[in-house]
Amino acid sequence: MSGITIALSKGRIFEETLPLLAAAGITPTDDPEKSRKLIIGTNRPDVQLVIVRASDTPTYVQYGAADLGIAGRDVLIEHGGAGLYQPLDLNIARCRVCVAVRKGFDYARASQPGSRIRVATKYTKIAREHFASKGVHVDLIKLYGSMELAPLVGLSDAIVDLVSTGNTLRANNLEAVEDITTISSRLVVNQAALKVKRELLQPVIDAFAGAVKP
Amino acid sequence: MRWVLPEYFQDVLPPEADKLEHLRRKLLDAFRLHGYQLVVPPLVEYLDSLLTGAGQDLRLRTFKLVDQLSGRTLGVRADMTPQVARIDAHLLNRQGVSRLCYCGAVAHTLPATLTASREPIQIGAELYGHAGIEADIEIIRLLAEVLRIAEVPTSRIDLGHVGLFRALVGRAAMDDDAVRDLFGLLQAKDVPTLTERLAPLDATVRSALLALPKLYGDASVLIEARRVLPDWPEVVTALDELDRIAAALPGLPISVDLADLRGYHYHSGVVFAAYGGHSPSALALGGRYDAVGKAFGRGRPATGFSLDLRELVQRLPAPDLPGAILAPASGPDGLNEAVRALRARGEIVVETLPGHEGSWGETGCDRQMVWHDEQWLVVSLEGEGAAHG
């Protein structure tokens, strides 16, 4: 398409992106929470939004199916970032990636260099690199949701997951024992689009940069 | 599932195969007319020689096998550029300039981009023996000619210079791992992480490295670069080269990206990439790689570019080519001469074989020869021609 396509995921990223879009003079014509439409128009005829699953945002932008996208750094690390520019930290949708275990589990002992630990996670790459840097052998169990359940039912010793308030962990008798990294969302840009459609994309990127809150 | 091909390998069928071959010939003809001589290196070579001067990336992307004759490890070429550099360094042994071109299939263990085949058809041109920017200008003009011949819609040629990054990290005394890390971050224009990593560095180098990812756009970027980058001789030389190249290419869709360092481990000067045809990644990549010849035992200045013909062809609109003409198996005097005359004009003429009436549309015929008023005429193929046409 000759205009701009922006890939966004529903929920927190969409809500916290609205002020940035507004700074670029873009207002969506539908609310993805209410509409079932996956392609949402805006007040600007040359700008459309596509609503994708958060972990798919980098793929859409890499394929050029969207020119711009907003993706959490967790998702970008898992994706690898090939074919993408990620020029801006938008400082939205902030949270941490943590190791969490059942209360009372001796994590310090279980994670000594040379020991072996079973970890359930959606973030296999982040978990693999984290435990490798500590010199801990890790057996990874890839799960797609409800990670908190795994240590409770004995599926794993620990989980690696996003933590924002810690309420879900507390409700399930788990505790965060180690921070791996902090996460916020980034603007990602298709490399070819930035070259070929720079006149169109640059004002949006600049408007986002100007509207990022410290 | 017996006839299923492995992922990212494909057959090219008519009419796409015709389109691909047509473009291959046109491009090789253009290279020839510019003085680039064709070389045909082998599909398989000893691995050491295939990977000479290449990076880790190419090593992982190369299929390997064991040679039953010598017991040595062979590689299926994943890139023809080192092969052509080997030919220039060792076989031709020319003292002056040598201009070479090539076209052939290469194999990748993993596709290079999301949309790429694992068996790209690489076509390219290389210019050896001249270190001045005249060679860079010639090779970029030739790339522009390729884009023109292929009629790539909305194309753009983006220039960069590896010398800038080398100069900056050279003064910062960093180890190889740190340099590789920075290189990756610059390629992704990952300013947030760069800011973190560069914090311990000297202020001049830090602010210059942080400026690079923002220095992209039209040629006016070079003016901004002189303002924000340190005026070290290596930096000034690199910017001068880019200025002179941009000035020597008027009328071409040239842009600049000073953080674009593709393959900096073997590139040494001006690098460039072509975008267009709504492709989500670069269509052609190229640049100067003066150090590769040295790895083959004879250092020679070198620059060139290559592209994947498959990817390029997919990005182009289908040409509106006329169909074939069906000729009867026999007829009044002059049939053979009439057929020959049509073929001499470039028309495809298919001769009828008995027992296949009604199937000529499948072979691409949309017209036929008929004997009328004592002469052979070409008229549209009745019935089936209409159904297929």
Coordinates of C-alpha atoms in Angstrom, one line a residue:
Chain A
M1 CA 0.0 0.0 0.0
S2 CA 1.2 3.5 -0.8
G3 CA 0.2 5.0 2.6
I4 CA 1.3 4.0 6.1
T5 CA 0.3 0.7 7.8
I6 CA 0.9 0.5 11.6
A7 CA 0.8 -2.9 13.4
L8 CA -0.5 -2.8 17.0
S9 CA -1.7 -5.3 19.5
K10 CA -4.9 -4.9 21.5
G11 CA -4.9 -4.0 25.2
R12 CA -2.2 -2.1 27.0
I13 CA 0.0 -1.4 24.0
F14 CA -2.9 0.0 22.0
E15 CA -4.2 2.2 24.8
E16 CA -0.8 3.6 25.7
T17 CA 0.0 4.2 22.0
L18 CA -3.1 6.4 21.4
P19 CA -1.4 9.6 22.8
L20 CA 1.6 9.0 20.6
L21 CA -0.7 8.5 17.5
A22 CA -2.5 11.7 18.5
A23 CA 0.8 13.5 18.6
A24 CA 1.3 12.4 15.0
G25 CA -2.3 13.7 14.1
I26 CA -3.6 10.1 13.8
T27 CA -7.0 9.1 15.5
P28 CA -8.3 5.6 14.9
T29 CA -11.9 5.4 13.7
D30 CA -12.7 2.2 15.7
D31 CA -11.9 0.8 19.1
P32 CA -10.4 -2.7 18.6
E33 CA -11.8 -3.7 22.0
K34 CA -15.3 -3.1 20.7
S35 CA -14.9 -3.8 17.0
R36 CA -14.0 -7.2 15.5
K37 CA -12.3 -5.5 12.6
L38 CA -8.6 -6.3 12.1
I39 CA -7.9 -3.4 9.8
I40 CA -8.9 -0.1 11.4
G41 CA -9.0 3.1 9.5
T42 CA -7.9 6.5 10.9
N43 CA -8.8 10.1 10.4
R44 CA -6.0 10.2 7.9
P45 CA -6.9 8.4 4.6
D46 CA -3.3 7.4 4.1
V47 CA -2.9 5.7 7.5
Q48 CA -4.4 2.4 8.6
L49 CA -3.8 0.3 11.7
V50 CA -3.7 -3.5 11.7
I51 CA -4.5 -5.3 14.9
V52 CA -2.2 -8.3 15.5
R53 CA -1.2 -10.6 18.3
A54 CA 1.6 -8.9 20.3
S55 CA 4.2 -11.6 19.5
D56 CA 3.4 -11.3 15.8
T57 CA 4.1 -7.6 15.4
P58 CA 7.8 -8.0 14.4
T59 CA 6.9 -10.6 11.8
Y60 CA 4.3 -8.3 10.2
V61 CA 6.7 -5.5 10.0
Q62 CA 9.6 -7.7 8.8
Y63 CA 7.5 -9.0 6.0
G64 CA 6.5 -5.4 5.1
A65 CA 2.8 -6.2 5.8
A66 CA 3.1 -3.1 8.1
D67 CA 5.6 -0.3 7.8
L68 CA 5.7 0.5 11.5
G69 CA 4.8 -1.5 14.5
I70 CA 4.9 -1.2 18.3
A71 CA 6.3 -4.2 20.1
G72 CA 7.5 -5.0 23.6
R73 CA 11.2 -5.6 23.9
D74 CA 10.4 -9.1 25.2
V75 CA 8.8 -9.9 21.9
L76 CA 11.7 -8.3 20.0
I77 CA 14.3 -10.3 21.8
E78 CA 12.4 -13.6 21.1
H79 CA 12.0 -12.6 17.4
G80 CA 15.6 -11.6 17.0
G81 CA 14.9 -8.3 15.3
A82 CA 16.1 -9.4 11.8
G83 CA 15.1 -7.0 9.1
L84 CA 13.8 -4.4 11.5
Y85 CA 14.9 -1.0 12.7
Q86 CA 14.1 -0.2 16.3
P87 CA 15.0 3.5 16.7
L88 CA 12.8 4.5 19.6
D89 CA 12.0 3.3 23.1
L90 CA 8.4 4.5 23.6
N91 CA 8.6 4.0 27.3
I92 CA 5.1 2.5 27.4
A93 CA 3.7 -0.9 28.6
R94 CA 6.6 -1.1 31.1
C95 CA 7.2 -4.3 33.1
R96 CA 10.0 -6.7 34.1
V97 CA 11.0 -10.2 33.0
C98 CA 11.6 -12.2 36.1
V99 CA 12.4 -15.6 37.4
A100 CA 9.7 -16.7 39.8
V101 CA 9.4 -19.8 42.0
R102 CA 7.0 -21.3 44.5
K103 CA 7.3 -19.6 47.9
G104 CA 9.8 -21.5 50.0
F105 CA 11.7 -23.0 47.0
D106 CA 15.5 -22.5 47.5
Y107 CA 16.3 -20.7 44.3
A108 CA 19.8 -19.6 45.3
R109 CA 20.7 -23.2 45.8
A110 CA 18.9 -24.5 42.7
S111 CA 20.6 -21.9 40.5
Q112 CA 24.2 -22.4 41.5
P113 CA 26.7 -22.6 38.6
G114 CA 26.7 -26.2 37.2
S115 CA 23.3 -27.1 38.6
R116 CA 20.3 -28.1 36.4
I117 CA 16.9 -26.4 36.6
R118 CA 13.6 -26.9 34.8
V119 CA 12.0 -23.7 33.6
A120 CA 8.6 -23.1 32.0
T121 CA 8.3 -20.0 29.9
K122 CA 6.9 -18.4 26.8
Y123 CA 10.3 -16.6 26.5
T124 CA 12.7 -19.4 25.6
K125 CA 15.4 -17.3 24.1
I126 CA 15.5 -14.8 27.1
A127 CA 15.5 -17.8 29.5
R128 CA 18.2 -19.7 27.7
E129 CA 20.5 -16.7 27.5
H130 CA 19.9 -15.8 31.1
F131 CA 20.7 -19.2 32.6
A132 CA 23.6 -19.7 30.2
S133 CA 25.1 -16.4 31.5
K134 CA 24.8 -17.7 35.0
G135 CA 26.4 -21.1 34.0
V136 CA 23.2 -23.0 35.0
H137 CA 22.0 -25.9 32.8
V138 CA 18.4 -25.4 31.9
D139 CA 15.6 -27.7 30.6
L140 CA 13.1 -25.4 28.9
I141 CA 9.4 -26.2 28.7
K142 CA 7.7 -23.9 26.2
L143 CA 4.2 -22.8 27.4
Y144 CA 1.8 -20.4 25.8
G145 CA 0.0 -19.1 28.9
S146 CA -0.9 -19.6 32.6
M147 CA 2.8 -20.0 33.3
E148 CA 2.2 -19.6 37.1
L149 CA 0.6 -23.0 37.1
A150 CA 3.7 -24.9 36.1
P151 CA 5.7 -24.8 39.4
L152 CA 2.5 -25.4 41.4
V153 CA 1.8 -28.7 39.7
G154 CA 5.4 -29.8 39.6
L155 CA 5.9 -29.2 35.8
S156 CA 8.9 -27.0 36.4
D157 CA 11.1 -25.6 39.2
A158 CA 10.8 -22.0 38.0
I159 CA 9.1 -19.8 35.5
V160 CA 10.4 -16.9 33.4
D161 CA 7.6 -14.4 32.8
L162 CA 6.5 -10.8 32.5
V163 CA 5.7 -9.2 35.9
S164 CA 4.1 -5.8 36.1
T165 CA 2.3 -5.6 39.5
G166 CA 3.1 -9.1 40.9
N167 CA -0.5 -9.7 41.8
T168 CA -0.8 -12.9 39.7
L169 CA 2.3 -14.3 41.3
R170 CA 1.0 -13.5 44.8
A171 CA -2.4 -15.0 44.1
N172 CA -0.7 -18.2 43.1
N173 CA 1.7 -18.4 46.1
L174 CA 4.7 -17.6 43.8
E175 CA 7.5 -15.0 44.3
A176 CA 9.8 -13.2 41.9
V177 CA 13.4 -14.2 42.9
E178 CA 15.4 -12.6 40.1
D179 CA 15.0 -9.7 37.6
I180 CA 16.3 -10.6 34.2
T181 CA 15.6 -7.3 32.3
T182 CA 13.1 -4.5 32.2
I183 CA 10.8 -4.2 29.3
S184 CA 9.1 -1.4 27.5
S185 CA 7.6 -1.1 24.0
R186 CA 9.6 0.0 21.0
L187 CA 8.8 1.5 17.7
V188 CA 9.9 -1.0 15.0
V189 CA 10.2 0.1 11.3
N190 CA 10.5 -2.0 8.2
Q191 CA 14.0 -1.4 6.7
A192 CA 12.9 -1.1 3.1
A193 CA 9.9 1.1 4.0
L194 CA 12.1 3.6 5.8
K195 CA 14.2 3.9 2.6
V196 CA 11.4 4.0 0.0
K197 CA 8.7 5.8 2.0
R198 CA 10.9 8.0 4.2
E199 CA 9.0 11.2 3.4
L200 CA 5.8 9.6 4.7
L201 CA 7.2 7.8 7.7
Q202 CA 9.7 10.2 9.1
P203 CA 7.1 12.8 10.3
V204 CA 5.3 10.0 12.2
I205 CA 8.6 8.7 13.8
D206 CA 9.6 12.3 14.8
A207 CA 6.1 13.0 16.3
F208 CA 6.4 9.7 18.3
A209 CA 9.9 10.7 19.5
G210 CA 8.6 14.1 20.6
A211 CA 5.7 12.6 22.5
V212 CA 7.7 9.9 24.5
K213 CA 7.3 10.5 28.2
P214 CA 10.5 10.2 30.3
Chain B
M1 CA 3.8 -36.3 0.2
R2 CA 6.3 -37.9 -2.2
W3 CA 6.7 -35.0 -4.6
V4 CA 6.8 -32.2 -2.1
L5 CA 9.9 -30.1 -2.3
P6 CA 11.8 -29.0 0.9
E7 CA 10.7 -25.7 2.3
Y8 CA 12.0 -22.6 0.5
F9 CA 13.0 -24.6 -2.6
Q10 CA 10.8 -24.2 -5.6
D11 CA 10.3 -25.2 -9.3
V12 CA 10.0 -22.3 -11.7
L13 CA 7.3 -23.1 -14.2
P14 CA 6.1 -21.5 -17.4
P15 CA 5.5 -18.6 -17.9
E16 CA 7.6 -17.4 -14.8
A17 CA 10.6 -19.4 -16.0
D18 CA 10.5 -17.6 -19.3
K19 CA 10.3 -14.3 -17.5
L20 CA 13.3 -15.2 -15.4
E21 CA 15.4 -16.4 -18.3
H22 CA 14.5 -13.4 -20.3
L23 CA 15.7 -11.0 -17.6
R24 CA 18.9 -13.1 -17.0
R25 CA 19.8 -12.7 -20.7
K26 CA 19.1 -9.0 -20.7
L27 CA 21.2 -8.4 -17.6
L28 CA 24.1 -10.5 -18.8
D29 CA 24.0 -8.7 -22.2
A30 CA 24.1 -5.4 -20.4
F31 CA 27.1 -6.5 -18.3
R32 CA 28.8 -7.6 -21.5
L33 CA 28.2 -4.3 -23.2
H34 CA 29.8 -2.6 -20.2
G35 CA 32.9 -4.8 -20.6
Y36 CA 32.2 -7.2 -17.8
Q37 CA 33.4 -10.7 -18.8
L38 CA 31.4 -13.8 -17.8
V39 CA 32.9 -16.3 -15.4
V40 CA 31.3 -19.6 -14.4
P41 CA 32.7 -21.0 -11.1
P42 CA 31.7 -24.4 -9.9
L43 CA 28.6 -25.1 -7.7
V44 CA 30.8 -27.0 -5.2
E45 CA 34.3 -26.1 -3.8
Y46 CA 36.5 -26.9 -0.9
L47 CA 34.9 -25.2 2.1
D48 CA 38.1 -23.3 3.1
S49 CA 38.3 -21.6 -0.2
L50 CA 34.5 -20.9 -0.3
L51 CA 34.6 -19.2 3.1
T52 CA 37.9 -17.3 2.6
G53 CA 37.4 -13.7 3.8
A54 CA 33.8 -14.3 4.6
G55 CA 32.0 -13.9 7.9
Q56 CA 30.5 -16.3 10.3
D57 CA 27.1 -15.7 8.8
L58 CA 28.1 -17.2 5.5
R59 CA 29.7 -20.2 7.3
L60 CA 26.3 -21.0 8.9
R61 CA 24.5 -20.5 5.7
T62 CA 26.6 -23.0 3.7
F63 CA 25.6 -26.6 3.0
K64 CA 28.5 -28.9 3.7
L65 CA 29.4 -32.4 2.4
V66 CA 32.4 -34.7 2.4
D67 CA 34.4 -35.2 -0.8
Q68 CA 34.6 -39.0 -1.5
L69 CA 37.8 -38.4 -3.6
S70 CA 39.9 -36.3 -1.2
G71 CA 38.1 -36.8 2.2
R72 CA 38.0 -33.0 2.5
T73 CA 35.0 -31.0 3.4
L74 CA 33.2 -29.4 0.5
G75 CA 30.7 -26.6 0.5
V76 CA 27.9 -25.8 -1.8
R77 CA 28.4 -22.2 -2.6
A78 CA 26.2 -19.8 -0.7
D79 CA 27.7 -16.7 -2.3
M80 CA 29.5 -16.5 -5.6
T81 CA 31.5 -13.3 -4.8
P82 CA 34.4 -15.1 -3.0
Q83 CA 34.6 -17.5 -6.0
V84 CA 34.9 -14.6 -8.4
A85 CA 37.5 -12.9 -6.1
R86 CA 39.5 -16.1 -6.1
I87 CA 39.4 -16.2 -9.9
D88 CA 40.6 -12.6 -10.1
A89 CA 43.3 -13.1 -7.5
H90 CA 44.7 -16.4 -8.8
L91 CA 43.6 -17.4 -12.2
L92 CA 43.5 -14.3 -14.3
N93 CA 46.5 -12.6 -12.5
R94 CA 45.8 -9.4 -14.4
Q95 CA 47.9 -6.4 -13.3
G96 CA 45.3 -3.8 -14.4
V97 CA 41.6 -3.6 -14.0
S98 CA 39.4 -6.6 -14.5
R99 CA 35.7 -6.6 -14.8
L100 CA 33.8 -9.8 -14.2
C101 CA 30.2 -10.9 -14.1
Y102 CA 28.5 -14.1 -13.2
C103 CA 25.1 -15.7 -12.8
G104 CA 24.3 -19.0 -11.0
A105 CA 22.3 -20.8 -8.4
V106 CA 23.6 -20.7 -4.8
A107 CA 22.2 -22.7 -1.8
H108 CA 21.4 -21.4 1.7
T109 CA 20.9 -23.6 4.7
L110 CA 18.5 -21.0 6.0
P111 CA 16.7 -18.4 3.8
A112 CA 18.5 -15.0 3.8
T113 CA 15.3 -13.1 4.4
L114 CA 11.7 -14.0 5.1
T115 CA 10.7 -14.0 1.5
A116 CA 13.9 -15.4 0.0
S117 CA 14.4 -18.8 -1.6
R118 CA 17.0 -21.2 -0.2
E119 CA 18.2 -21.4 -3.7
P120 CA 18.6 -17.9 -4.9
I121 CA 19.9 -17.3 -8.4
Q122 CA 22.7 -14.8 -7.9
I123 CA 23.6 -12.4 -10.6
G124 CA 26.3 -9.8 -10.2
A125 CA 29.2 -7.8 -11.5
E126 CA 32.6 -7.1 -9.8
L127 CA 35.3 -4.6 -10.7
Y128 CA 38.9 -5.3 -9.5
G129 CA 42.1 -3.4 -9.6
H130 CA 40.9 0.2 -9.1
A131 CA 40.9 1.8 -5.6
G132 CA 39.5 5.2 -6.6
I133 CA 35.9 6.2 -6.4
E134 CA 35.6 6.1 -10.2
A135 CA 35.1 2.3 -9.7
D136 CA 32.4 2.8 -7.1
I137 CA 30.6 5.2 -9.4
E138 CA 30.8 2.9 -12.4
I139 CA 29.5 0.0 -10.4
I140 CA 26.6 2.0 -8.9
R141 CA 25.7 3.2 -12.4
L142 CA 25.7 -0.4 -13.6
L143 CA 23.3 -1.3 -10.7
A144 CA 21.1 1.6 -11.7
E145 CA 21.1 0.2 -15.2
V146 CA 20.0 -3.2 -13.9
L147 CA 17.1 -1.6 -12.1
R148 CA 16.2 0.3 -15.2
I149 CA 16.3 -2.8 -17.4
A150 CA 14.3 -4.8 -14.9
E151 CA 11.8 -1.9 -14.7
V152 CA 11.7 -2.0 -10.9
P153 CA 9.0 0.3 -9.7
T154 CA 9.9 3.0 -7.1
S155 CA 13.6 2.1 -6.8
R156 CA 16.2 3.7 -4.6
I157 CA 19.9 3.3 -4.1
D158 CA 21.1 3.8 -0.6
L159 CA 24.8 4.7 0.1
G160 CA 26.8 4.1 3.3
H161 CA 30.5 4.0 4.2
V162 CA 32.1 1.4 6.4
G163 CA 35.1 3.7 7.0
L164 CA 33.1 5.9 9.3
F165 CA 32.3 3.1 11.8
R166 CA 35.9 1.7 11.5
A167 CA 37.4 5.1 12.3
L168 CA 35.1 5.6 15.3
V169 CA 35.6 2.2 16.9
G170 CA 39.3 2.2 15.9
R171 CA 39.9 5.2 18.3
A172 CA 37.8 3.7 21.1
A173 CA 40.0 0.6 21.5
M174 CA 37.2 -1.9 21.8
D175 CA 37.6 -5.7 21.6
D176 CA 36.1 -7.7 18.7
D177 CA 33.0 -8.8 20.6
A178 CA 32.1 -5.3 21.6
V179 CA 32.6 -4.1 18.1
R180 CA 30.4 -6.9 16.7
D181 CA 27.8 -6.0 19.3
L182 CA 27.8 -2.3 18.3
F183 CA 27.7 -3.3 14.6
G184 CA 24.5 -5.2 15.2
L185 CA 22.9 -2.4 17.2
L186 CA 23.8 0.2 14.5
Q187 CA 22.3 -2.1 11.8
A188 CA 19.0 -2.2 13.8
K189 CA 19.3 1.6 14.5
D190 CA 18.7 0.4 18.1
V191 CA 19.3 3.8 19.7
P192 CA 18.0 2.9 23.1
T193 CA 20.4 0.0 23.6
L194 CA 23.3 1.9 21.9
T195 CA 22.8 4.7 24.4
E196 CA 23.2 2.1 27.3
R197 CA 26.2 0.4 25.7
L198 CA 28.1 3.5 24.8
A199 CA 27.8 5.1 28.2
P200 CA 31.4 4.2 29.3
L201 CA 33.0 5.6 26.1
D202 CA 34.8 8.8 25.4
A203 CA 32.3 11.6 24.7
T204 CA 33.4 12.4 21.1
V205 CA 33.1 8.7 20.0
R206 CA 29.9 8.2 21.9
S207 CA 28.1 11.2 20.4
A208 CA 29.4 10.3 16.9
L209 CA 28.2 6.6 17.2
L210 CA 24.9 7.8 18.5
A211 CA 24.5 10.2 15.6
L212 CA 25.1 7.5 13.0
P213 CA 21.7 5.8 13.2
K214 CA 20.0 9.2 12.7
L215 CA 22.1 10.1 9.7
Y216 CA 19.9 8.8 6.9
G217 CA 17.9 10.5 4.1
D218 CA 18.7 12.4 1.0
A219 CA 22.3 13.7 0.2
S220 CA 21.8 16.7 2.6
V221 CA 22.5 14.1 5.4
L222 CA 26.2 14.5 4.4
I223 CA 26.2 18.2 5.4
E224 CA 24.6 17.3 8.7
A225 CA 27.2 14.5 9.1
R226 CA 30.1 17.0 8.8
R227 CA 28.5 19.1 11.5
V228 CA 28.0 16.3 14.1
L229 CA 30.9 13.8 13.4
P230 CA 34.5 14.6 14.5
D231 CA 36.7 16.1 11.8
W232 CA 39.2 13.3 11.9
P233 CA 41.0 12.7 8.5
E234 CA 39.4 9.2 8.1
V235 CA 35.9 10.6 8.7
V236 CA 36.5 13.5 6.3
T237 CA 37.8 11.2 3.6
A238 CA 34.8 8.9 3.9
L239 CA 32.4 11.8 3.7
D240 CA 34.3 13.4 0.8
E241 CA 34.0 10.1 -1.1
L242 CA 30.2 9.9 -0.5
D243 CA 29.9 13.5 -1.6
R244 CA 31.8 13.0 -4.8
I245 CA 29.8 9.8 -5.6
A246 CA 26.4 11.4 -4.9
A247 CA 27.5 14.4 -7.1
A248 CA 28.6 12.0 -9.9
L249 CA 25.2 10.3 -10.1
P250 CA 22.7 13.0 -10.9
G251 CA 19.3 11.9 -11.9
L252 CA 19.5 8.6 -9.9
P253 CA 17.4 8.0 -6.8
I254 CA 20.3 8.2 -4.4
S255 CA 19.9 8.4 -0.7
V256 CA 22.3 8.0 2.2
D257 CA 22.3 5.9 5.4
L258 CA 25.5 6.2 7.4
A259 CA 24.6 3.4 9.9
D260 CA 24.2 0.9 7.0
L261 CA 27.4 -1.2 7.2
R262 CA 26.2 -4.6 5.8
G263 CA 29.0 -7.2 6.0
Y264 CA 31.4 -4.7 7.5
H265 CA 33.8 -7.6 8.3
Y266 CA 34.8 -7.8 4.7
H267 CA 33.6 -4.5 3.3
S268 CA 36.1 -1.7 3.5
G269 CA 34.7 1.5 2.0
V270 CA 31.5 2.6 0.2
V271 CA 28.6 0.2 0.5
F272 CA 25.2 0.4 -1.1
A273 CA 21.9 -1.3 -1.3
A274 CA 19.0 -1.1 -3.8
Y275 CA 15.4 -1.1 -2.6
G276 CA 12.2 -1.0 -4.6
G277 CA 9.4 -3.0 -6.1
H278 CA 7.6 -3.1 -2.7
S279 CA 10.2 -5.7 -1.5
P280 CA 10.4 -5.8 2.3
S281 CA 14.2 -6.1 2.2
A282 CA 17.0 -4.9 -0.1
L283 CA 16.9 -6.2 -3.7
A284 CA 20.6 -5.8 -4.4
L285 CA 23.6 -5.4 -2.1
G286 CA 27.1 -4.2 -2.9
G287 CA 30.2 -2.3 -1.9
R288 CA 33.9 -2.2 -1.7
Y289 CA 35.8 -5.2 -0.2
D290 CA 39.5 -4.4 -0.8
A291 CA 40.7 -6.9 1.8
V292 CA 39.1 -10.1 0.4
G293 CA 41.8 -10.5 -2.4
K294 CA 44.5 -10.4 0.3
A295 CA 42.9 -13.4 2.0
F296 CA 43.4 -15.2 -1.4
G297 CA 47.0 -14.2 -1.4
R298 CA 46.8 -11.1 -3.6
G299 CA 45.4 -7.9 -2.3
R300 CA 43.3 -6.1 -5.0
P301 CA 41.0 -3.2 -4.7
A302 CA 37.5 -4.6 -5.4
T303 CA 33.9 -3.4 -5.6
G304 CA 30.7 -5.0 -7.0
F305 CA 27.1 -5.9 -6.4
S306 CA 24.9 -8.9 -6.7
L307 CA 21.2 -9.7 -6.4
D308 CA 18.8 -12.6 -6.4
L309 CA 17.2 -12.9 -9.8
R310 CA 14.3 -14.9 -8.4
E311 CA 13.4 -12.2 -5.9
L312 CA 13.8 -9.5 -8.5
V313 CA 11.5 -11.3 -11.0
Q314 CA 8.8 -11.8 -8.4
R315 CA 8.8 -8.1 -7.7
L316 CA 8.2 -7.2 -11.3
P317 CA 4.8 -6.9 -13.1
A318 CA 4.1 -9.7 -15.5
P319 CA 5.2 -8.7 -19.0
D320 CA 2.4 -8.8 -21.6
L321 CA 4.0 -11.3 -24.0
P322 CA 2.1 -12.6 -27.1
G323 CA 1.2 -16.3 -27.2
A324 CA 2.5 -18.9 -29.6
I325 CA 1.3 -19.6 -33.1
L326 CA 0.0 -23.1 -34.1
A327 CA 1.2 -24.3 -37.4
P328 CA -0.3 -27.3 -39.3
A329 CA 1.9 -30.3 -39.7
S330 CA 1.8 -30.1 -43.5
G331 CA 0.3 -27.8 -46.1
P332 CA 0.7 -26.2 -49.4
D333 CA 4.1 -25.1 -50.6
G334 CA 5.8 -22.4 -48.6
L335 CA 4.7 -23.6 -45.2
N336 CA 8.2 -24.2 -44.0
E337 CA 9.4 -20.9 -45.3
A338 CA 6.5 -19.1 -43.7
V339 CA 7.2 -20.8 -40.3
R340 CA 10.9 -19.9 -40.6
A341 CA 10.0 -16.3 -41.4
L342 CA 7.7 -16.0 -38.3
R343 CA 10.4 -17.5 -36.0
A344 CA 13.0 -15.1 -37.5
R345 CA 10.7 -12.3 -36.3
G346 CA 10.8 -13.8 -32.8
E347 CA 7.4 -15.4 -32.9
I348 CA 7.0 -18.8 -31.2
V349 CA 5.6 -21.3 -33.7
V350 CA 4.4 -24.7 -32.5
E351 CA 3.9 -27.5 -35.0
T352 CA 0.7 -29.6 -34.8
L353 CA 1.1 -33.3 -33.9
P354 CA -1.7 -35.7 -34.7
G355 CA -4.3 -36.6 -32.1
H356 CA -4.0 -33.6 -29.8
E357 CA -6.8 -31.4 -31.2
G358 CA -8.3 -29.2 -28.5
S359 CA -5.2 -29.1 -26.3
W360 CA -3.2 -26.4 -28.0
G361 CA -4.2 -23.8 -25.5
E362 CA -2.2 -25.6 -22.9
T363 CA 1.0 -25.0 -24.8
G364 CA 0.3 -21.3 -24.9
C365 CA -1.0 -21.0 -28.5
D366 CA -3.4 -18.2 -29.1
R367 CA -3.1 -17.9 -32.8
Q368 CA -2.8 -20.2 -35.8
M369 CA -1.6 -20.3 -39.4
V370 CA -4.2 -20.7 -42.0
W371 CA -3.9 -21.1 -45.8
H372 CA -6.1 -18.4 -47.3
D373 CA -6.2 -16.8 -50.7
E374 CA -3.0 -18.6 -51.8
Q375 CA -1.0 -17.4 -48.8
W376 CA -0.3 -18.2 -45.1
L377 CA -2.1 -15.9 -42.6
V378 CA -1.9 -15.8 -38.9
V379 CA -5.4 -15.6 -37.3
S380 CA -6.6 -16.0 -33.7
L381 CA -7.0 -19.6 -32.6
E382 CA -10.7 -20.4 -32.8
G383 CA -12.5 -22.2 -30.0
E384 CA -9.8 -23.3 -27.6
G385 CA -7.8 -20.2 -28.1
A386 CA -10.7 -18.1 -26.9
A387 CA -11.2 -20.4 -23.9
H388 CA -7.6 -20.1 -22.8
G389 CA -7.0 -16.6 -23.9

